[in-house]
PDB file of C-alpha atoms in Angstrom:
ATOM      1  CA  MET M1486       0.002   0.000   0.002  1.00  0.00           C
ATOM      2  CA  THR M1487       2.780   2.414   0.852  1.00  0.00           C
ATOM      3  CA  GLU M1488       4.329   2.074  -2.593  1.00  0.00           C
ATOM      4  CA  LEU M1489       1.723   4.625  -3.577  1.00  0.00           C
ATOM      5  CA  PHE M1490       3.654   7.293  -1.833  1.00  0.00           C
ATOM      6  CA  ASN M1491       7.045   6.607  -3.289  1.00  0.00           C
ATOM      7  CA  ASN M1492       6.366   8.660  -6.380  1.00  0.00           C
ATOM      8  CA  THR M1493       3.857  11.138  -5.090  1.00  0.00           C
ATOM      9  CA  LYS M1494       4.554  14.565  -3.796  1.00  0.00           C
ATOM     10  CA  LEU M1495       4.987  13.413  -0.200  1.00  0.00           C
ATOM     11  CA  ARG M1496       8.727  12.929  -0.359  1.00  0.00           C
ATOM     12  CA  GLY M1497       9.206  16.064  -2.380  1.00  0.00           C
ATOM     13  CA  ILE M1498       7.344  18.057   0.225  1.00  0.00           C
ATOM     14  CA  GLY M1499       9.462  16.550   2.944  1.00  0.00           C
ATOM     15  CA  GLU M1500      12.574  17.560   1.067  1.00  0.00           C
ATOM     16  CA  ASP M1501      11.374  21.114   0.669  1.00  0.00           C
ATOM     17  CA  LEU M1502      10.266  21.518   4.235  1.00  0.00           C
ATOM     18  CA  SER M1503      13.428  20.055   5.656  1.00  0.00           C
ATOM     19  CA  LEU M1504      15.303  23.123   4.512  1.00  0.00           C
ATOM     20  CA  ASN M1505      13.079  25.452   6.480  1.00  0.00           C
ATOM     21  CA  LEU M1506      11.521  23.457   9.252  1.00  0.00           C
ATOM     22  CA  LYS M1507      14.595  21.929  10.813  1.00  0.00           C
ATOM     23  CA  PRO M1508      14.769  23.570  14.234  1.00  0.00           C
ATOM     24  CA  SER M1509      18.201  24.813  15.178  1.00  0.00           C
ATOM     25  CA  ARG M1510      18.190  23.169  18.608  1.00  0.00           C
ATOM     26  CA  ALA M1511      17.007  19.800  17.334  1.00  0.00           C
ATOM     27  CA  SER M1512      20.567  18.575  16.837  1.00  0.00           C
ATOM     28  CA  SER M1513      21.290  18.757  20.555  1.00  0.00           C
ATOM     29  CA  THR M1514      18.115  17.140  21.859  1.00  0.00           C
ATOM     30  CA  GLU M1515      17.285  14.546  19.223  1.00  0.00           C
ATOM     31  CA  PRO M1516      19.279  11.348  19.445  1.00  0.00           C
ATOM     32  CA  SER M1517      18.749  10.428  15.818  1.00  0.00           C
ATOM     33  CA  ALA M1518      20.323  13.165  13.795  1.00  0.00           C
ATOM     34  CA  GLY M1519      18.838  13.318  10.334  1.00  0.00           C
ATOM     35  CA  SER M1520      16.848  15.600   8.177  1.00  0.00           C
ATOM     36  CA  PHE M1521      13.102  15.715   8.328  1.00  0.00           C
ATOM     37  CA  LYS M1522      13.098  13.851   5.045  1.00  0.00           C
ATOM     38  CA  ASP M1523      14.991  10.931   6.591  1.00  0.00           C
ATOM     39  CA  VAL M1524      12.648  10.814   9.565  1.00  0.00           C
ATOM     40  CA  LEU M1525       9.659  10.779   7.243  1.00  0.00           C
ATOM     41  CA  ARG M1526      11.231   8.131   5.073  1.00  0.00           C
ATOM     42  CA  SER M1527      11.956   5.890   8.056  1.00  0.00           C
ATOM     43  CA  LEU M1528       8.345   6.289   9.214  1.00  0.00           C
ATOM     44  CA  VAL M1529       7.107   5.240   5.797  1.00  0.00           C
ATOM     45  CA  ASP M1530       9.501   2.281   5.834  1.00  0.00           C
ATOM     46  CA  GLU M1531       8.326   1.197   9.290  1.00  0.00           C
ATOM     47  CA  VAL M1532       4.690   1.372   8.247  1.00  0.00           C
ATOM     48  CA  ASP M1533       5.590  -0.572   5.127  1.00  0.00           C
ATOM     49  CA  SER M1534       7.301  -3.282   7.130  1.00  0.00           C
ATOM     50  CA  LEU M1535       4.272  -3.538   9.440  1.00  0.00           C
ATOM     51  CA  GLN M1536       2.046  -3.982   6.397  1.00  0.00           C
ATOM     52  CA  LYS M1537       4.378  -6.648   5.054  1.00  0.00           C
ATOM     53  CA  THR M1538       4.382  -8.487   8.384  1.00  0.00           C
ATOM     54  CA  ALA M1539       0.574  -8.467   8.402  1.00  0.00           C
ATOM     55  CA  ASP M1540       0.585  -9.675   4.799  1.00  0.00           C
ATOM     56  CA  ALA M1541       2.959 -12.511   5.644  1.00  0.00           C
ATOM     57  CA  SER M1542       0.835 -13.637   8.579  1.00  0.00           C
ATOM     58  CA  ILE M1543      -2.296 -13.652   6.396  1.00  0.00           C
ATOM     59  CA  LYS M1544      -0.392 -15.810   3.951  1.00  0.00           C
ATOM     60  CA  GLY M1545       0.708 -18.048   6.803  1.00  0.00           C
ATOM     61  CA  LEU M1546      -2.888 -18.506   7.906  1.00  0.00           C
ATOM     62  CA  ALA M1547      -4.032 -19.254   4.380  1.00  0.00           C
ATOM     63  CA  THR M1548      -1.316 -21.811   3.749  1.00  0.00           C
ATOM     64  CA  GLY M1549      -1.767 -23.472   7.126  1.00  0.00           C
ATOM     65  CA  GLU M1550       1.604 -22.456   8.558  1.00  0.00           C
ATOM     66  CA  THR M1551      -0.094 -20.896  11.551  1.00  0.00           C
ATOM     67  CA  THR M1552      -3.541 -21.368  13.064  1.00  0.00           C
ATOM     68  CA  ASP M1553      -3.618 -18.300  15.294  1.00  0.00           C
ATOM     69  CA  ILE M1554      -6.398 -16.094  13.994  1.00  0.00           C
ATOM     70  CA  HIS M1555      -5.884 -13.560  16.751  1.00  0.00           C
ATOM     71  CA  ASP M1556      -2.221 -13.141  15.832  1.00  0.00           C
ATOM     72  CA  VAL M1557      -3.174 -12.253  12.282  1.00  0.00           C
ATOM     73  CA  THR M1558      -5.936  -9.845  13.265  1.00  0.00           C
ATOM     74  CA  VAL M1559      -3.760  -8.081  15.842  1.00  0.00           C
ATOM     75  CA  LYS M1560      -1.032  -7.597  13.246  1.00  0.00           C
ATOM     76  CA  MET M1561      -3.544  -6.290  10.726  1.00  0.00           C
ATOM     77  CA  GLU M1562      -4.918  -3.905  13.338  1.00  0.00           C
ATOM     78  CA  GLU M1563      -1.435  -2.643  14.153  1.00  0.00           C
ATOM     79  CA  ALA M1564      -0.629  -2.124  10.498  1.00  0.00           C
ATOM     80  CA  GLY M1565      -3.916  -0.298  10.075  1.00  0.00           C
ATOM     81  CA  VAL M1566      -3.276   2.093  12.952  1.00  0.00           C
ATOM     82  CA  ALA M1567       0.284   2.758  11.757  1.00  0.00           C
ATOM     83  CA  PHE M1568      -1.049   3.524   8.307  1.00  0.00           C
ATOM     84  CA  GLU M1569      -3.655   5.888   9.742  1.00  0.00           C
ATOM     85  CA  LEU M1570      -0.934   7.661  11.703  1.00  0.00           C
ATOM     86  CA  MET M1571       1.120   8.052   8.541  1.00  0.00           C
ATOM     87  CA  MET M1572      -1.880   9.365   6.620  1.00  0.00           C
ATOM     88  CA  GLU M1573      -2.568  11.868   9.395  1.00  0.00           C
ATOM     89  CA  ILE M1574       0.991  13.148   9.165  1.00  0.00           C
ATOM     90  CA  ARG M1575       0.785  13.288   5.377  1.00  0.00           C
ATOM     91  CA  ASN M1576      -2.471  15.251   5.528  1.00  0.00           C
ATOM     92  CA  LYS M1577      -0.929  17.737   7.937  1.00  0.00           C
ATOM     93  CA  LEU M1578       2.052  18.161   5.615  1.00  0.00           C
ATOM     94  CA  VAL M1579      -0.088  18.685   2.535  1.00  0.00           C
ATOM     95  CA  ASP M1580      -2.224  21.170   4.486  1.00  0.00           C
ATOM     96  CA  ALA M1581       0.837  23.109   5.554  1.00  0.00           C
ATOM     97  CA  TYR M1582       2.175  23.099   2.023  1.00  0.00           C
ATOM     98  CA  GLN M1583      -1.112  24.351   0.602  1.00  0.00           C
ATOM     99  CA  GLN M1584      -1.399  27.095   3.199  1.00  0.00           C
ATOM    100  CA  ILE M1585       2.094  28.289   2.376  1.00  0.00           C
ATOM    101  CA  MET M1586       1.252  28.256  -1.311  1.00  0.00           C
ATOM    102  CA  LYS M1587      -1.845  30.354  -0.617  1.00  0.00           C
ATOM    103  CA  MET M1588       0.277  33.111   0.917  1.00  0.00           C
ATOM    104  CA  GLN M1589       1.175  34.528  -2.476  1.00  0.00           C
ATOM    105  CA  PRO M1590      -1.731  36.341  -4.123  1.00  0.00           C
TER     106      PRO M1590
ATOM    107  CA  MET V 623      10.607  -8.122  19.810  1.00  0.00           C
ATOM    108  CA  PRO V 624      12.306  -7.823  16.447  1.00  0.00           C
ATOM    109  CA  ASN V 625      10.158  -4.889  15.461  1.00  0.00           C
ATOM    110  CA  GLU V 626      11.306  -1.637  17.038  1.00  0.00           C
ATOM    111  CA  PHE V 627       8.337   0.286  15.768  1.00  0.00           C
ATOM    112  CA  ASN V 628       5.756  -0.466  18.378  1.00  0.00           C
ATOM    113  CA  ILE V 629       2.874   1.955  18.173  1.00  0.00           C
ATOM    114  CA  MET V 630       0.562   0.070  20.529  1.00  0.00           C
ATOM    115  CA  PRO V 631       2.508  -1.729  23.292  1.00  0.00           C
ATOM    116  CA  ALA V 632      -0.746  -2.448  25.159  1.00  0.00           C
ATOM    117  CA  MET V 633      -2.001  -4.342  22.152  1.00  0.00           C
ATOM    118  CA  ARG V 634       1.126  -6.517  22.079  1.00  0.00           C
ATOM    119  CA  VAL V 635       0.587  -7.316  25.756  1.00  0.00           C
ATOM    120  CA  SER V 636      -3.037  -8.268  25.162  1.00  0.00           C
ATOM    121  CA  ALA V 637      -1.957 -10.352  22.186  1.00  0.00           C
ATOM    122  CA  THR V 638       0.220 -12.498  24.477  1.00  0.00           C
ATOM    123  CA  GLY V 639      -2.871 -12.913  26.653  1.00  0.00           C
ATOM    124  CA  LEU V 640      -4.872 -14.129  23.670  1.00  0.00           C
ATOM    125  CA  ASP V 641      -2.073 -16.506  22.790  1.00  0.00           C
ATOM    126  CA  ALA V 642      -1.901 -17.935  26.310  1.00  0.00           C
ATOM    127  CA  GLU V 643      -5.666 -18.350  26.614  1.00  0.00           C
ATOM    128  CA  SER V 644      -5.922 -20.123  23.288  1.00  0.00           C
ATOM    129  CA  ARG V 645      -3.127 -22.515  24.365  1.00  0.00           C
ATOM    130  CA  ARG V 646      -5.147 -23.144  27.521  1.00  0.00           C
ATOM    131  CA  MET V 647      -8.239 -23.824  25.419  1.00  0.00           C
ATOM    132  CA  GLU V 648      -6.252 -26.304  23.320  1.00  0.00           C
ATOM    133  CA  VAL V 649      -5.176 -28.175  26.433  1.00  0.00           C
ATOM    134  CA  ILE V 650      -8.734 -28.260  27.811  1.00  0.00           C
ATOM    135  CA  ALA V 651     -10.049 -29.536  24.477  1.00  0.00           C
ATOM    136  CA  ASN V 652      -7.382 -32.224  24.562  1.00  0.00           C
ATOM    137  CA  ASN V 653      -8.454 -33.199  28.091  1.00  0.00           C
ATOM    138  CA  ILE V 654     -12.098 -33.535  27.044  1.00  0.00           C
ATOM    139  CA  ALA V 655     -11.181 -35.432  23.903  1.00  0.00           C
ATOM    140  CA  ASN V 656      -9.101 -37.865  25.912  1.00  0.00           C
ATOM    141  CA  ALA V 657     -11.526 -38.302  28.800  1.00  0.00           C
ATOM    142  CA  ASN V 658     -11.855 -42.008  27.995  1.00  0.00           C
ATOM    143  CA  THR V 659      -8.405 -42.725  26.613  1.00  0.00           C
ATOM    144  CA  THR V 660      -6.898 -45.869  28.050  1.00  0.00           C
ATOM    145  CA  ALA V 661      -3.914 -46.074  25.745  1.00  0.00           C
ATOM    146  CA  ALA V 662      -2.028 -42.809  25.779  1.00  0.00           C
ATOM    147  CA  PRO V 663       1.570 -42.797  24.557  1.00  0.00           C
ATOM    148  CA  GLY V 664       3.521 -44.964  26.997  1.00  0.00           C
ATOM    149  CA  GLY V 665       0.701 -47.497  27.273  1.00  0.00           C
ATOM    150  CA  ASN V 666      -0.991 -46.025  30.350  1.00  0.00           C
ATOM    151  CA  ALA V 667      -4.201 -44.084  30.710  1.00  0.00           C
ATOM    152  CA  TYR V 668      -4.187 -40.465  29.640  1.00  0.00           C
ATOM    153  CA  HIS V 669      -3.345 -37.972  32.341  1.00  0.00           C
ATOM    154  CA  ARG V 670      -5.107 -34.664  32.596  1.00  0.00           C
ATOM    155  CA  LYS V 671      -2.947 -31.700  31.526  1.00  0.00           C
ATOM    156  CA  GLN V 672      -3.045 -28.122  32.678  1.00  0.00           C
ATOM    157  CA  VAL V 673      -1.229 -25.013  31.561  1.00  0.00           C
ATOM    158  CA  ILE V 674       0.877 -22.922  33.908  1.00  0.00           C
ATOM    159  CA  PHE V 675       1.151 -19.239  33.084  1.00  0.00           C
ATOM    160  CA  ALA V 676       4.119 -17.046  33.864  1.00  0.00           C
ATOM    161  CA  ALA V 677       4.614 -13.304  33.487  1.00  0.00           C
ATOM    162  CA  LYS V 678       7.055 -12.535  30.726  1.00  0.00           C
ATOM    163  CA  LEU V 679      10.257 -10.930  31.894  1.00  0.00           C
ATOM    164  CA  ALA V 680      10.275  -7.228  31.309  1.00  0.00           C
ATOM    165  CA  SER V 681      13.984  -6.955  30.714  1.00  0.00           C
ATOM    166  CA  GLU V 682      13.762  -5.013  27.497  1.00  0.00           C
ATOM    167  CA  MET V 683      14.592  -1.356  27.646  1.00  0.00           C
ATOM    168  CA  ASN V 684      13.007   0.933  25.142  1.00  0.00           C
ATOM    169  CA  LYS V 685      14.835   3.659  23.250  1.00  0.00           C
ATOM    170  CA  MET V 686      14.383   6.256  25.955  1.00  0.00           C
ATOM    171  CA  GLY V 687      16.076   4.021  28.500  1.00  0.00           C
ATOM    172  CA  GLN V 688      12.925   3.414  30.502  1.00  0.00           C
ATOM    173  CA  GLU V 689      12.256  -0.097  31.567  1.00  0.00           C
ATOM    174  CA  ARG V 690       9.070  -1.492  30.139  1.00  0.00           C
ATOM    175  CA  VAL V 691       6.968  -2.974  32.903  1.00  0.00           C
ATOM    176  CA  ALA V 692       4.366  -4.608  30.724  1.00  0.00           C
ATOM    177  CA  ALA V 693       5.603  -7.525  28.694  1.00  0.00           C
ATOM    178  CA  GLY V 694       2.670  -9.923  28.783  1.00  0.00           C
ATOM    179  CA  VAL V 695       2.116 -13.507  29.745  1.00  0.00           C
ATOM    180  CA  GLU V 696       3.429 -16.790  28.426  1.00  0.00           C
ATOM    181  CA  VAL V 697       2.694 -20.464  28.918  1.00  0.00           C
ATOM    182  CA  LYS V 698       5.523 -21.615  31.157  1.00  0.00           C
ATOM    183  CA  GLN V 699       4.696 -25.262  31.157  1.00  0.00           C
ATOM    184  CA  VAL V 700       2.009 -27.792  30.331  1.00  0.00           C
ATOM    185  CA  ALA V 701       1.949 -29.835  33.509  1.00  0.00           C
ATOM    186  CA  GLU V 702       0.408 -33.208  34.177  1.00  0.00           C
ATOM    187  CA  ASP V 703      -2.229 -33.638  36.857  1.00  0.00           C
ATOM    188  CA  THR V 704      -1.022 -35.904  39.659  1.00  0.00           C
ATOM    189  CA  ARG V 705      -4.396 -37.466  40.426  1.00  0.00           C
ATOM    190  CA  PRO V 706      -4.342 -41.279  40.220  1.00  0.00           C
ATOM    191  CA  ASP V 707      -6.196 -43.156  37.482  1.00  0.00           C
ATOM    192  CA  LYS V 708      -9.712 -44.476  38.020  1.00  0.00           C
ATOM    193  CA  LEU V 709     -10.041 -48.252  38.105  1.00  0.00           C
ATOM    194  CA  VAL V 710     -13.044 -49.497  36.176  1.00  0.00           C
ATOM    195  CA  TYR V 711     -14.046 -53.128  36.096  1.00  0.00           C
ATOM    196  CA  ARG V 712     -14.280 -54.094  32.450  1.00  0.00           C
ATOM    197  CA  PRO V 713     -13.175 -57.684  31.866  1.00  0.00           C
ATOM    198  CA  GLY V 714     -13.097 -58.083  28.066  1.00  0.00           C
ATOM    199  CA  HIS V 715     -11.279 -54.823  27.486  1.00  0.00           C
ATOM    200  CA  PRO V 716      -7.944 -55.313  25.741  1.00  0.00           C
ATOM    201  CA  ASP V 717      -6.273 -52.888  28.196  1.00  0.00           C
ATOM    202  CA  ALA V 718      -7.666 -54.663  31.286  1.00  0.00           C
ATOM    203  CA  ASP V 719      -5.268 -56.161  33.832  1.00  0.00           C
ATOM    204  CA  LYS V 720      -5.530 -59.730  35.100  1.00  0.00           C
ATOM    205  CA  ASP V 721      -8.325 -58.826  37.537  1.00  0.00           C
ATOM    206  CA  GLY V 722     -10.405 -57.277  34.750  1.00  0.00           C
ATOM    207  CA  ASN V 723      -9.789 -53.680  35.833  1.00  0.00           C
ATOM    208  CA  VAL V 724      -9.061 -50.969  33.270  1.00  0.00           C
ATOM    209  CA  ARG V 725      -7.205 -47.818  34.252  1.00  0.00           C
ATOM    210  CA  MET V 726      -9.254 -44.845  33.034  1.00  0.00           C
ATOM    211  CA  PRO V 727      -8.199 -41.201  33.205  1.00  0.00           C
ATOM    212  CA  ASP V 728      -9.723 -39.334  36.152  1.00  0.00           C
ATOM    213  CA  ILE V 729     -11.139 -36.508  34.084  1.00  0.00           C
ATOM    214  CA  ASN V 730     -14.225 -34.724  35.266  1.00  0.00           C
ATOM    215  CA  VAL V 731     -15.860 -33.233  32.190  1.00  0.00           C
ATOM    216  CA  LEU V 732     -17.770 -30.737  34.336  1.00  0.00           C
ATOM    217  CA  GLU V 733     -14.521 -29.444  35.744  1.00  0.00           C
ATOM    218  CA  GLU V 734     -13.161 -29.067  32.229  1.00  0.00           C
ATOM    219  CA  MET V 735     -16.302 -27.178  31.208  1.00  0.00           C
ATOM    220  CA  VAL V 736     -15.821 -24.720  34.035  1.00  0.00           C
ATOM    221  CA  ASP V 737     -12.194 -24.310  33.023  1.00  0.00           C
ATOM    222  CA  MET V 738     -13.318 -23.715  29.474  1.00  0.00           C
ATOM    223  CA  MET V 739     -15.692 -20.977  30.572  1.00  0.00           C
ATOM    224  CA  GLY V 740     -12.822 -19.368  32.436  1.00  0.00           C
ATOM    225  CA  ALA V 741     -10.648 -19.502  29.332  1.00  0.00           C
ATOM    226  CA  THR V 742     -13.403 -17.995  27.197  1.00  0.00           C
ATOM    227  CA  ARG V 743     -14.005 -15.145  29.612  1.00  0.00           C
ATOM    228  CA  ALA V 744     -10.307 -14.418  29.914  1.00  0.00           C
ATOM    229  CA  TYR V 745      -9.988 -14.415  26.133  1.00  0.00           C
ATOM    230  CA  GLU V 746     -12.887 -11.978  25.943  1.00  0.00           C
ATOM    231  CA  ALA V 747     -11.269  -9.745  28.529  1.00  0.00           C
ATOM    232  CA  ASN V 748      -8.100  -9.597  26.443  1.00  0.00           C
ATOM    233  CA  LEU V 749     -10.135  -8.834  23.335  1.00  0.00           C
ATOM    234  CA  ALA V 750     -11.868  -6.007  25.194  1.00  0.00           C
ATOM    235  CA  ALA V 751      -8.448  -4.629  26.171  1.00  0.00           C
ATOM    236  CA  ILE V 752      -7.352  -4.759  22.534  1.00  0.00           C
ATOM    237  CA  LYS V 753     -10.506  -2.968  21.412  1.00  0.00           C
ATOM    238  CA  THR V 754      -9.914  -0.272  23.992  1.00  0.00           C
ATOM    239  CA  SER V 755      -6.295   0.287  22.914  1.00  0.00           C
ATOM    240  CA  ARG V 756      -7.477   0.500  19.322  1.00  0.00           C
ATOM    241  CA  ALA V 757     -10.143   3.027  20.277  1.00  0.00           C
ATOM    242  CA  MET V 758      -7.596   5.071  22.216  1.00  0.00           C
ATOM    243  CA  ALA V 759      -5.216   5.113  19.255  1.00  0.00           C
ATOM    244  CA  THR V 760      -8.003   6.197  16.923  1.00  0.00           C
ATOM    245  CA  GLN V 761      -9.041   8.934  19.310  1.00  0.00           C
ATOM    246  CA  ALA V 762      -5.452  10.137  19.598  1.00  0.00           C
ATOM    247  CA  LEU V 763      -5.213  10.274  15.796  1.00  0.00           C
ATOM    248  CA  GLY V 764      -8.307  12.429  15.759  1.00  0.00           C
ATOM    249  CA  ILE V 765      -6.854  15.087  18.079  1.00  0.00           C
ATOM    250  CA  GLY V 766      -6.042  17.499  15.286  1.00  0.00           C
ATOM    251  CA  ARG V 767      -9.350  17.166  13.510  1.00  0.00           C
TER     252      ARG V 767
END
């Protein structure tokens, strides 16, 4: 599902905003030094890996490797919530971008 | 946990609860299925089994260096009941001894039923906990809206 975002504007926006939004004091407080783009990319990757785990467990249930229905549903639920979180962040980003674009008449 | 990205730790905890309760249900089903088994592996009557739960060790530290208290439950052991076999007088039975007595497992199906109800309710409780963590996550995602 997250492949959708690889080619959309999301990463481009992240790149643009990273130039302006990086707070100057972030380097001292944040343990993981990296641009906003990298943080965003790692979030997308994590969500992707959760989706893939859920996918693998569905496959495992279908092929008879595992018989734990609850394991599969919990993983699907987790992947769903992670995806919703990512979408929420994406929406905020797009909103911010559009508001900035509206500043010029 | 191999996955560092844990957005709902409470859900992982409840998932271990679901796991443990379904193992317990398996063992109870096995007890009921074998209530009349005279030839379990080893040649003796089947012995009732029960699961023993243990709290998972919370030794993992998260990224911030705080110790995680909640780590869930696990099945420590599937133990055998120590109650002696029932002796039933059944002379023609291939597993009977020379006096005509057959050793039958001392399994009380009523007791197993009560155990089963306990397992079902505990499973439901864990499911309710999962639903609540899901609802909390959804509500938190809706903060900005």
